[in-house]
Amino acid sequence: MSGARCRTLYPFSGERHGQGLRFAAGELITLLQVPDGGWWEGEKEDGLRGWFPASYVQLLEKPGMVPPPPGEESQTVILPPGWQSYLSPQGRRYYVNTTTNETTWERPSSSPGIPASPGSHRSSLPPTVNGYHASGTPAHPPETAHMSVRKSTGDSQNLGSSSPSKKQSKENTITINCVTFPHPDTMPEQQLLKPTEWSYCDYFWADRKDPQGNGTVAGFELLLQKQLKGKQMQKEMSEFIRERIKIEEDYAKNLAKLSQNSLASQEEGSLGEAWAQVKKSLADEAEVHLKFSAKLHSEVEKPLMNFRENFKKDMKKCDHHIADLRKQLASRYASVEKARKALTERQRDLEMKTQQLEIKLSNKTEEDIKKARRKSTQAGDDLMRCVDLYNQAQSKWFEEMVTTTLELERLEVERVEMIRQHLCQYTQLRHETDMFNQSTVEPVDQLLRKVDPAKDRELWVREHKTGNIRPVDMEI
C-alpha cells in the first residue's frame, strides 16, 4: 500500500509522541509505510513526514511503488584532538573525549571539550520499542528484560571483531503500531564500541549467572566487585609493608643494643681498634635501618593506605545510580509491553466492530466503530508515549553505562600504576639501604687490613716491659 494517497477524516495533533504527523481534517497524505498495527507513515503536500493512526484517514487510490525515504546519511567530519566517534548499539553516533572520558551525543566543535550540534536531518525511522525500530533496526534493549545486549560468542572471539547480525523471520517477530517486537533469542549481537581494545564498555552489559546458581549478577556489578577487590589488595599490600617496617625497627633496636655491649672491650692494639669499629658499625647500621623504616612508612605504606580513602563509598553511590537507571528502564519496558497489549485488544475490538458493520448486525454499529476508533487511537497514543519514555530511559542508561565503565577502567589503570610506582620506590630504598650498610662496613675492612701482630707485640712490649736482663749461669 506504500505510495497510495489518503484523505484525513479527523484532525490529529501528533503531540503525544515525537514523530507524529500533525494534520487537519480534509488534508491529502501520500503513504510511505503501512505496517500492520494501525499506524502508518505518510508525507503531506508541504513535505512534512510522520506517523499517524490509520483510523484517521480514508484511502483514495490504489498504491503505486514509492521508494522508502532515506535514513540519516553519515557525514564525514573532522573531530577536535582527543575526541573519538563511535556508534551506539542503537545505531546513533556519539563522541568520547579520550582524555576526560566525557561523552556526548552532539558532535564536538573545533574547540576540544565543547560539543556543537550537528546539521539536522529528520529521520523517518519510527520510535523504538524493546530495542528495535519498526524496520527491524536494533536499538539498545533493557538489560533487565531477560535479554542480552551483547551475546557472548565464547572465548574464541578475537579482539576487535564485530558481532554479526542475525536476520529476523516473521515467525519470531510481532509488529504492533509500526513497532517490531523481537523474541529475546533472536536479538542480534552488536558492534563493539572499542573494537581495538578489551574495554569494560563492551563486555559487561548482560547479566551473568553466579557460580552457586542462586541467581544472576549484573555485568556492572562484576566491575564494581573487581574495583573493590583491587582496593582490598591495596590495603593488604600496605599491611605487608607495615610488617616489613616493624621488622626493620626491631632489627635496628637490637643492633643498637648490641653495639653497646662491653664484651671484648679490653682488646688492645690494632685488633682492638678494629673490634671497636665493628661495634660502631653496628650502631651506624642500626641508624640506617631506622631511616629505611621511616622512609618505608612515609613513601610506601602511607600512600598505599590513603590512596582513595573514600573509594568504597564512592563505588556504592555509583552502583546505586546505575541500579536505579536499570530499574527505571525495566519499568519503562514493562509499560511498553502493557500498552502494546492494550493496543492489540483495541485493534481487535475495532476489527470486530467493523465486521459487524459489514453484515449490519446492529444500527448502533457505526457509532460503536467511532468509539472503538477513538479508543484504539488513544491506545496507540499511549503506546507511543511509553515508547518515547522508554527510549529516553534507554539513552540515559546507555550514556551513563559507557561513561561509568570507562571511568572505572581509568581508575583501575591509575590504581595499578600507583602501586607499581610505590613498589619501585620500595626496591629503590632497599638498594640505598644496602649501599649505606656497605659504607658502614668499609671502615672495619680498612682497619682489619691494618692489623699487624708483630707491631702490636712491639707496642705492647714497650709499654709493659720489666727489663732486658736475663739470668746468667752461676759459677762455684
Short mmCIF file of C-alpha atoms in Angstrom, two decimals:
data_model
loop_
_atom_site.label_atom_id
_atom_site.label_comp_id
_atom_site.label_asym_id
_atom_site.label_seq_id
_atom_site.Cartn_x
_atom_site.Cartn_y
_atom_site.Cartn_z
CA MET A 1 0.00 0.00 0.00
CA SER A 2 3.07 2.23 0.05
CA GLY A 3 2.57 5.10 -2.41
CA ALA A 4 -1.18 5.33 -2.05
CA ARG A 5 -2.94 8.58 -1.22
CA CYS A 6 -5.45 9.15 1.52
CA ARG A 7 -7.60 11.96 2.91
CA THR A 8 -7.69 12.75 6.63
CA LEU A 9 -11.07 12.32 8.33
CA TYR A 10 -10.23 13.91 11.69
CA PRO A 11 -7.61 16.37 12.93
CA PHE A 12 -4.53 14.86 14.60
CA SER A 13 -2.06 16.87 16.69
CA GLY A 14 0.76 14.31 16.94
CA GLU A 15 1.90 15.93 20.19
CA ARG A 16 1.76 12.73 22.24
CA HIS A 17 4.86 11.29 20.58
CA GLY A 18 7.99 12.63 18.97
CA GLN A 19 7.41 11.56 15.33
CA GLY A 20 3.70 12.16 14.88
CA LEU A 21 2.40 13.91 11.74
CA ARG A 22 0.13 16.81 12.55
CA PHE A 23 -2.76 17.48 10.19
CA ALA A 24 -6.28 18.87 10.00
CA ALA A 25 -9.35 17.16 8.60
CA GLY A 26 -9.51 17.02 4.79
CA GLU A 27 -5.77 17.08 4.02
CA LEU A 28 -4.14 14.76 1.47
CA ILE A 29 -1.32 12.45 2.53
CA THR A 30 0.93 10.15 0.49
CA LEU A 31 1.62 6.90 2.30
CA LEU A 32 5.24 5.86 2.79
CA GLN A 33 4.94 2.88 5.15
CA VAL A 34 1.82 0.91 6.05
CA PRO A 35 2.82 -1.82 8.53
CA ASP A 36 0.28 -3.83 10.47
CA GLY A 37 -0.84 -2.42 13.78
CA GLY A 38 -2.90 0.63 12.86
CA TRP A 39 -0.21 3.30 12.47
CA TRP A 40 1.08 4.47 9.10
CA GLU A 41 3.81 6.79 7.94
CA GLY A 42 2.99 9.44 5.37
CA GLU A 43 4.04 12.71 3.78
CA LYS A 44 1.85 15.78 3.47
CA GLU A 45 1.84 18.02 0.45
CA ASP A 46 4.05 20.53 2.26
CA GLY A 47 6.75 17.84 2.65
CA LEU A 48 6.29 17.08 6.34
CA ARG A 49 6.55 13.40 7.27
CA GLY A 50 5.46 11.44 10.29
CA TRP A 51 3.31 8.69 11.79
CA PHE A 52 -0.45 8.83 12.34
CA PRO A 53 -3.31 6.44 13.23
CA ALA A 54 -4.71 4.65 10.20
CA SER A 55 -8.24 5.06 11.54
CA TYR A 56 -7.98 8.84 10.99
CA VAL A 57 -7.74 8.61 7.18
CA GLN A 58 -9.57 7.19 4.16
CA LEU A 59 -7.77 5.68 1.17
CA LEU A 60 -8.39 7.39 -2.15
CA GLU A 61 -6.48 5.28 -4.68
CA LYS A 62 -4.53 2.09 -5.09
CA PRO A 63 -0.84 2.30 -4.27
CA GLY A 64 2.00 2.83 -6.62
CA MET A 65 5.53 1.95 -5.73
CA VAL A 66 7.22 4.74 -3.81
CA PRO A 67 10.79 4.25 -2.66
CA PRO A 68 11.21 4.43 1.10
CA PRO A 69 12.60 7.68 2.47
CA PRO A 70 16.29 7.72 3.03
CA GLY A 71 17.64 7.48 6.57
CA GLU A 72 20.18 9.74 8.04
CA GLU A 73 23.30 9.89 5.94
CA SER A 74 26.61 9.57 7.63
CA GLN A 75 28.71 12.68 7.35
CA THR A 76 32.48 12.73 7.29
CA VAL A 77 33.57 15.13 9.98
CA ILE A 78 36.92 16.16 11.41
CA LEU A 79 36.87 15.91 15.20
CA PRO A 80 38.93 18.03 17.59
CA PRO A 81 42.04 16.45 19.15
CA GLY A 82 41.22 13.94 21.86
CA TRP A 83 37.74 13.10 20.56
CA GLN A 84 36.69 9.73 19.08
CA SER A 85 33.45 8.88 17.29
CA TYR A 86 31.55 5.63 17.94
CA LEU A 87 28.18 4.12 17.03
CA SER A 88 25.91 3.15 19.91
CA PRO A 89 24.05 -0.18 19.82
CA GLN A 90 21.05 1.96 18.87
CA GLY A 91 22.84 2.97 15.70
CA ARG A 92 23.22 6.52 16.97
CA ARG A 93 26.58 8.25 16.73
CA TYR A 94 28.13 9.57 19.91
CA TYR A 95 31.50 11.06 20.85
CA VAL A 96 34.02 10.28 23.62
CA ASN A 97 36.82 12.51 24.87
CA THR A 98 39.68 10.04 25.44
CA THR A 99 41.37 12.45 27.85
CA THR A 100 38.45 13.27 30.18
CA ASN A 101 36.15 10.32 29.30
CA GLU A 102 33.39 12.86 28.62
CA THR A 103 30.62 11.50 26.38
CA THR A 104 28.12 13.47 24.32
CA TRP A 105 25.55 12.81 21.65
CA GLU A 106 26.46 16.08 19.90
CA ARG A 107 29.47 16.42 17.62
CA PRO A 108 32.22 18.42 19.37
CA SER A 109 33.22 21.72 17.86
CA SER A 110 36.75 22.66 16.84
CA SER A 111 37.40 23.65 20.46
CA PRO A 112 38.13 20.46 22.44
CA GLY A 113 35.56 19.65 25.08
CA ILE A 114 32.85 21.95 23.61
CA PRO A 115 30.16 19.99 21.77
CA ALA A 116 28.35 21.51 18.83
CA SER A 117 25.07 20.39 17.33
CA PRO A 118 25.48 18.61 14.00
CA GLY A 119 23.45 19.51 10.96
CA SER A 120 19.83 18.43 11.47
CA HIS A 121 18.31 15.81 9.23
CA ARG A 122 14.93 14.43 10.21
CA SER A 123 14.92 10.65 10.24
CA SER A 124 11.88 8.76 9.04
CA LEU A 125 12.51 5.83 11.38
CA PRO A 126 9.66 5.19 13.84
CA PRO A 127 10.26 5.05 17.57
CA THR A 128 11.93 2.03 19.09
CA VAL A 129 10.44 -0.48 21.49
CA ASN A 130 12.13 -3.48 23.04
CA GLY A 131 15.33 -2.46 21.33
CA TYR A 132 14.04 -2.32 17.72
CA HIS A 133 12.79 0.18 15.19
CA ALA A 134 9.81 -0.66 13.07
CA SER A 135 12.11 -1.53 10.20
CA GLY A 136 13.91 -4.06 12.39
CA THR A 137 16.91 -1.87 13.10
CA PRO A 138 18.18 -2.81 16.58
CA ALA A 139 18.25 -0.23 19.33
CA HIS A 140 19.61 -0.75 22.82
CA PRO A 141 17.24 -3.02 24.84
CA PRO A 142 16.87 -3.11 28.63
CA GLU A 143 19.38 -5.25 30.44
CA THR A 144 16.77 -6.41 32.95
CA ALA A 145 14.19 -7.64 30.46
CA HIS A 146 15.70 -11.16 30.31
CA MET A 147 17.66 -10.41 27.19
CA SER A 148 21.33 -9.86 26.48
CA VAL A 149 22.51 -6.66 24.86
CA ARG A 150 25.68 -8.39 23.81
CA LYS A 151 25.57 -12.15 23.50
CA SER A 152 28.90 -13.78 24.18
CA THR A 153 30.48 -15.51 21.24
CA GLY A 154 32.69 -17.55 23.51
CA ASP A 155 36.32 -17.32 24.50
CA SER A 156 37.36 -17.73 20.90
CA GLN A 157 36.13 -14.27 19.95
CA ASN A 158 39.03 -12.27 18.56
CA LEU A 159 39.83 -8.87 19.87
CA GLY A 160 38.45 -6.18 17.61
CA SER A 161 35.92 -8.39 15.90
CA SER A 162 32.41 -7.09 15.47
CA SER A 163 29.41 -9.19 16.30
CA PRO A 164 27.40 -10.46 13.29
CA SER A 165 23.72 -9.57 12.99
CA LYS A 166 21.03 -12.23 12.68
CA LYS A 167 18.11 -12.00 10.27
CA GLN A 168 14.70 -11.96 11.85
CA SER A 169 11.89 -14.04 10.41
CA LYS A 170 8.19 -13.28 10.56
CA GLU A 171 7.69 -16.30 12.82
CA ASN A 172 9.66 -14.76 15.70
CA THR A 173 8.61 -11.09 15.45
CA ILE A 174 5.38 -9.24 16.10
CA THR A 175 4.62 -5.86 14.54
CA ILE A 176 2.23 -3.70 16.54
CA ASN A 177 1.67 0.01 15.97
CA CYS A 178 4.54 0.12 13.46
CA VAL A 179 6.93 -1.30 16.08
CA THR A 180 8.63 -4.69 15.76
CA PHE A 181 8.96 -6.74 18.95
CA PRO A 182 11.60 -9.48 18.63
CA HIS A 183 11.89 -12.69 20.54
CA PRO A 184 14.81 -12.40 23.01
CA ASP A 185 16.58 -15.40 21.45
CA THR A 186 16.65 -13.74 18.03
CA MET A 187 18.20 -10.44 19.09
CA PRO A 188 21.27 -9.50 17.04
CA GLU A 189 24.68 -9.05 18.55
CA GLN A 190 26.10 -5.58 18.31
CA GLN A 191 29.29 -3.98 17.16
CA LEU A 192 31.95 -3.27 19.75
CA LEU A 193 32.24 0.34 20.87
CA LYS A 194 36.04 0.00 21.10
CA PRO A 195 36.88 -2.79 18.65
CA THR A 196 40.66 -2.48 19.14
CA GLU A 197 40.58 -2.92 22.94
CA TRP A 198 39.19 -5.28 25.54
CA SER A 199 37.34 -2.37 27.06
CA TYR A 200 34.96 -2.51 30.02
CA CYS A 201 32.36 -0.60 27.99
CA ASP A 202 31.90 -3.53 25.58
CA TYR A 203 31.70 -6.71 27.64
CA PHE A 204 29.59 -6.05 30.76
CA TRP A 205 26.11 -5.21 29.51
CA ALA A 206 24.38 -8.50 30.24
CA ASP A 207 23.75 -10.38 33.48
CA ARG A 208 25.81 -13.40 34.48
CA LYS A 209 24.81 -16.46 36.49
CA ASP A 210 26.62 -16.68 39.80
CA PRO A 211 28.72 -19.83 40.43
CA GLN A 212 26.27 -21.12 43.05
CA GLY A 213 23.37 -20.86 40.61
CA ASN A 214 21.28 -18.85 43.06
CA GLY A 215 20.61 -16.01 40.66
CA THR A 216 22.34 -13.59 38.34
CA VAL A 217 24.86 -10.80 38.80
CA ALA A 218 24.74 -7.70 36.65
CA GLY A 219 27.77 -7.11 34.46
CA PHE A 220 28.28 -3.70 36.04
CA GLU A 221 28.25 -5.35 39.48
CA LEU A 222 31.18 -7.53 38.37
CA LEU A 223 33.14 -4.40 37.52
CA LEU A 224 32.40 -2.93 40.93
CA GLN A 225 33.48 -6.15 42.64
CA LYS A 226 36.78 -6.00 40.77
CA GLN A 227 37.32 -2.41 41.85
CA LEU A 228 36.58 -3.21 45.50
CA LYS A 229 38.81 -6.30 45.34
CA GLY A 230 41.61 -4.11 43.98
CA LYS A 231 41.10 -1.74 46.91
CA GLN A 232 41.33 -4.68 49.32
CA MET A 233 44.53 -5.94 47.66
CA GLN A 234 46.00 -2.49 48.01
CA LYS A 235 45.12 -2.46 51.71
CA GLU A 236 46.78 -5.85 52.21
CA MET A 237 49.91 -4.63 50.44
CA SER A 238 50.01 -1.71 52.86
CA GLU A 239 49.73 -4.12 55.79
CA PHE A 240 52.57 -6.18 54.34
CA ILE A 241 54.81 -3.11 54.16
CA ARG A 242 53.87 -2.30 57.76
CA GLU A 243 55.10 -5.70 58.86
CA ARG A 244 58.31 -5.08 56.94
CA ILE A 245 58.72 -1.78 58.78
CA LYS A 246 58.23 -3.48 62.12
CA ILE A 247 60.96 -6.00 61.29
CA GLU A 248 63.32 -3.16 60.35
CA GLU A 249 62.59 -1.26 63.58
CA ASP A 250 63.15 -4.34 65.76
CA TYR A 251 66.34 -5.14 63.87
CA ALA A 252 67.65 -1.60 64.32
CA LYS A 253 66.82 -1.67 68.02
CA ASN A 254 68.69 -4.94 68.51
CA LEU A 255 71.70 -3.70 66.56
CA ALA A 256 71.90 -0.54 68.68
CA LYS A 257 71.66 -2.58 71.84
CA LEU A 258 74.37 -4.96 70.68
CA SER A 259 76.70 -2.11 69.78
CA GLN A 260 76.70 -1.06 73.44
CA ASN A 261 77.79 -4.50 74.63
CA SER A 262 81.09 -4.46 76.57
CA LEU A 263 82.27 -7.89 75.50
CA ALA A 264 85.90 -7.96 74.33
CA SER A 265 86.24 -4.25 75.06
CA GLN A 266 89.69 -4.76 76.59
CA GLU A 267 91.25 -5.93 73.34
CA GLU A 268 94.35 -3.82 72.59
CA GLY A 269 96.40 -2.71 69.64
CA SER A 270 95.28 -2.55 66.02
CA LEU A 271 92.97 -5.52 66.58
CA GLY A 272 91.32 -3.63 69.44
CA GLU A 273 90.76 -0.64 67.17
CA ALA A 274 89.20 -2.93 64.54
CA TRP A 275 86.97 -4.53 67.15
CA ALA A 276 85.79 -1.10 68.35
CA GLN A 277 84.98 -0.18 64.74
CA VAL A 278 82.93 -3.37 64.37
CA LYS A 279 80.73 -2.31 67.28
CA LYS A 280 80.47 1.24 65.92
CA SER A 281 79.43 -0.12 62.52
CA LEU A 282 76.53 -1.87 64.26
CA ALA A 283 75.34 1.45 65.64
CA ASP A 284 75.69 3.04 62.17
CA GLU A 285 73.79 0.14 60.58
CA ALA A 286 71.04 0.50 63.19
CA GLU A 287 70.65 4.15 62.21
CA VAL A 288 70.49 3.20 58.51
CA HIS A 289 67.69 0.70 59.15
CA LEU A 290 65.76 3.19 61.25
CA LYS A 291 65.89 5.69 58.39
CA PHE A 292 64.85 2.91 55.98
CA SER A 293 61.81 2.04 58.10
CA ALA A 294 60.82 5.73 58.37
CA LYS A 295 61.01 6.17 54.59
CA LEU A 296 59.02 2.97 54.04
CA HIS A 297 56.28 4.41 56.22
CA SER A 298 56.14 7.85 54.59
CA GLU A 299 56.87 6.93 50.97
CA VAL A 300 55.26 3.48 50.58
CA GLU A 301 52.90 2.37 53.35
CA LYS A 302 51.08 5.66 53.96
CA PRO A 303 50.40 6.44 50.25
CA LEU A 304 49.08 2.91 49.71
CA MET A 305 46.78 3.21 52.72
CA ASN A 306 45.49 6.71 51.93
CA PHE A 307 45.00 6.28 48.17
CA ARG A 308 41.23 6.72 47.56
CA GLU A 309 40.19 6.57 51.21
CA ASN A 310 36.51 7.05 50.26
CA PHE A 311 36.71 4.71 47.28
CA LYS A 312 34.26 2.14 48.68
CA LYS A 313 31.69 4.82 49.48
CA ASP A 314 32.03 6.33 46.00
CA MET A 315 31.59 2.90 44.41
CA LYS A 316 28.38 2.34 46.35
CA LYS A 317 26.99 5.65 45.10
CA CYS A 318 27.89 4.70 41.56
CA ASP A 319 26.28 1.26 41.99
CA HIS A 320 23.05 2.76 43.31
CA HIS A 321 22.92 5.26 40.45
CA ILE A 322 23.32 2.62 37.73
CA ALA A 323 20.92 0.25 39.53
CA ASP A 324 18.27 2.98 39.66
CA LEU A 325 18.65 3.58 35.93
CA ARG A 326 18.30 -0.17 35.29
CA LYS A 327 15.13 -0.32 37.37
CA GLN A 328 13.71 2.70 35.58
CA LEU A 329 14.49 1.13 32.23
CA ALA A 330 12.82 -2.14 33.23
CA SER A 331 9.77 -0.22 34.41
CA ARG A 332 9.55 1.67 31.11
CA TYR A 333 9.85 -1.58 29.22
CA ALA A 334 7.01 -3.12 31.25
CA SER A 335 4.87 -0.07 30.47
CA VAL A 336 5.54 -0.51 26.76
CA GLU A 337 4.51 -4.17 26.93
CA LYS A 338 1.34 -3.27 28.79
CA ALA A 339 0.46 -0.54 26.29
CA ARG A 340 1.21 -2.87 23.40
CA LYS A 341 -1.23 -5.47 24.74
CA ALA A 342 -3.85 -2.79 25.32
CA LEU A 343 -3.47 -1.58 21.73
CA THR A 344 -3.82 -5.15 20.44
CA GLU A 345 -7.08 -5.52 22.32
CA ARG A 346 -8.39 -2.19 20.99
CA GLN A 347 -7.43 -3.16 17.44
CA ARG A 348 -9.20 -6.48 17.83
CA ASP A 349 -12.30 -4.71 19.13
CA LEU A 350 -12.22 -2.25 16.23
CA GLU A 351 -11.95 -5.08 13.69
CA MET A 352 -14.88 -6.86 15.30
CA LYS A 353 -17.00 -3.70 15.15
CA THR A 354 -16.01 -3.21 11.51
CA GLN A 355 -17.10 -6.76 10.66
CA GLN A 356 -20.42 -6.16 12.40
CA LEU A 357 -20.92 -3.06 10.28
CA GLU A 358 -20.35 -5.05 7.09
CA ILE A 359 -23.04 -7.58 7.96
CA LYS A 360 -25.24 -4.88 9.50
CA LEU A 361 -25.96 -6.71 12.72
CA SER A 362 -26.80 -3.53 14.61
CA ASN A 363 -27.92 0.02 13.87
CA LYS A 364 -25.51 1.28 16.50
CA THR A 365 -22.53 -0.36 14.90
CA GLU A 366 -21.30 2.81 13.19
CA GLU A 367 -21.38 4.72 16.47
CA ASP A 368 -19.61 1.82 18.17
CA ILE A 369 -16.94 1.91 15.45
CA LYS A 370 -16.27 5.59 16.10
CA LYS A 371 -15.98 4.88 19.80
CA ALA A 372 -13.72 1.89 19.15
CA ARG A 373 -11.62 4.01 16.77
CA ARG A 374 -11.15 6.68 19.43
CA LYS A 375 -10.14 4.07 21.98
CA SER A 376 -7.74 2.48 19.51
CA THR A 377 -6.20 5.84 18.75
CA GLN A 378 -5.89 6.59 22.45
CA ALA A 379 -4.21 3.23 22.99
CA GLY A 380 -1.85 3.99 20.14
CA ASP A 381 -1.00 7.35 21.63
CA ASP A 382 -0.35 5.69 24.98
CA LEU A 383 1.97 3.19 23.33
CA MET A 384 3.90 5.89 21.51
CA ARG A 385 4.22 7.85 24.75
CA CYS A 386 5.52 4.76 26.55
CA VAL A 387 7.94 4.14 23.69
CA ASP A 388 9.27 7.69 23.93
CA LEU A 389 9.76 7.36 27.70
CA TYR A 390 11.46 4.02 27.24
CA ASN A 391 13.82 5.39 24.61
CA GLN A 392 14.70 8.33 26.85
CA ALA A 393 15.48 5.98 29.74
CA GLN A 394 17.42 3.68 27.43
CA SER A 395 19.54 6.53 26.07
CA LYS A 396 20.25 7.81 29.58
CA TRP A 397 21.19 4.34 30.82
CA PHE A 398 23.39 3.66 27.81
CA GLU A 399 25.20 7.00 28.17
CA GLU A 400 25.76 6.51 31.91
CA MET A 401 26.95 2.91 31.44
CA VAL A 402 29.50 3.91 28.80
CA THR A 403 30.72 6.89 30.81
CA THR A 404 30.91 4.99 34.11
CA THR A 405 32.60 1.86 32.74
CA LEU A 406 35.23 4.00 31.03
CA GLU A 407 35.78 5.82 34.32
CA LEU A 408 36.18 2.50 36.17
CA GLU A 409 38.65 1.45 33.50
CA ARG A 410 40.64 4.65 34.05
CA LEU A 411 40.58 4.19 37.84
CA GLU A 412 41.90 0.63 37.54
CA VAL A 413 44.77 1.76 35.33
CA GLU A 414 45.52 4.55 37.79
CA ARG A 415 45.48 2.14 40.76
CA VAL A 416 47.84 -0.37 39.13
CA GLU A 417 50.23 2.39 38.06
CA MET A 418 50.22 3.92 41.55
CA ILE A 419 51.07 0.59 43.19
CA ARG A 420 53.78 -0.10 40.62
CA GLN A 421 55.43 3.25 41.32
CA HIS A 422 55.44 2.74 45.09
CA LEU A 423 56.81 -0.78 44.82
CA CYS A 424 59.57 0.63 42.62
CA GLN A 425 60.20 3.15 45.39
CA TYR A 426 60.44 0.25 47.85
CA THR A 427 63.11 -1.51 45.79
CA GLN A 428 64.99 1.77 45.38
CA LEU A 429 65.03 2.27 49.15
CA ARG A 430 66.27 -1.27 49.55
CA HIS A 431 69.19 -0.59 47.19
CA GLU A 432 70.04 2.62 49.05
CA THR A 433 69.92 0.80 52.39
CA ASP A 434 72.25 -1.89 51.11
CA MET A 435 74.67 0.79 49.92
CA PHE A 436 74.61 2.55 53.30
CA ASN A 437 75.14 -0.76 55.07
CA GLN A 438 78.14 -1.40 52.88
CA SER A 439 79.53 2.02 53.76
CA THR A 440 79.34 1.17 57.49
CA VAL A 441 81.42 -1.96 56.90
CA GLU A 442 84.15 -0.33 54.81
CA PRO A 443 85.96 1.30 57.81
CA VAL A 444 86.02 -2.10 59.50
CA ASP A 445 87.61 -3.66 56.42
CA GLN A 446 90.23 -0.96 56.30
CA LEU A 447 91.21 -1.45 59.95
CA LEU A 448 91.24 -5.23 59.61
CA ARG A 449 93.72 -4.93 56.74
CA LYS A 450 95.99 -2.86 59.02
CA VAL A 451 96.06 -5.42 61.82
CA ASP A 452 99.77 -6.33 62.36
CA PRO A 453 100.53 -8.87 65.09
CA ALA A 454 104.26 -8.00 65.11
CA LYS A 455 103.65 -4.33 65.55
CA ASP A 456 101.02 -4.96 68.20
CA ARG A 457 103.58 -7.12 70.08
CA GLU A 458 106.20 -4.40 69.84
CA LEU A 459 103.86 -1.76 71.19
CA TRP A 460 102.68 -3.94 73.98
CA VAL A 461 106.19 -4.97 74.97
CA ARG A 462 107.35 -1.35 75.01
CA GLU A 463 104.51 -0.46 77.29
CA HIS A 464 104.68 -3.40 79.63
CA LYS A 465 108.35 -4.47 79.62
CA THR A 466 110.02 -5.15 83.01
CA GLY A 467 113.63 -5.32 81.95
CA ASN A 468 116.00 -6.94 79.48
CA ILE A 469 118.49 -8.56 81.97
CA ARG A 470 118.33 -12.29 81.57
CA PRO A 471 119.54 -14.77 84.22
CA VAL A 472 123.15 -15.98 83.67
CA ASP A 473 124.88 -19.17 84.62
CA MET A 474 126.38 -19.27 88.11
CA GLU A 475 129.93 -20.37 88.83
CA ILE A 476 131.17 -22.08 92.01
#
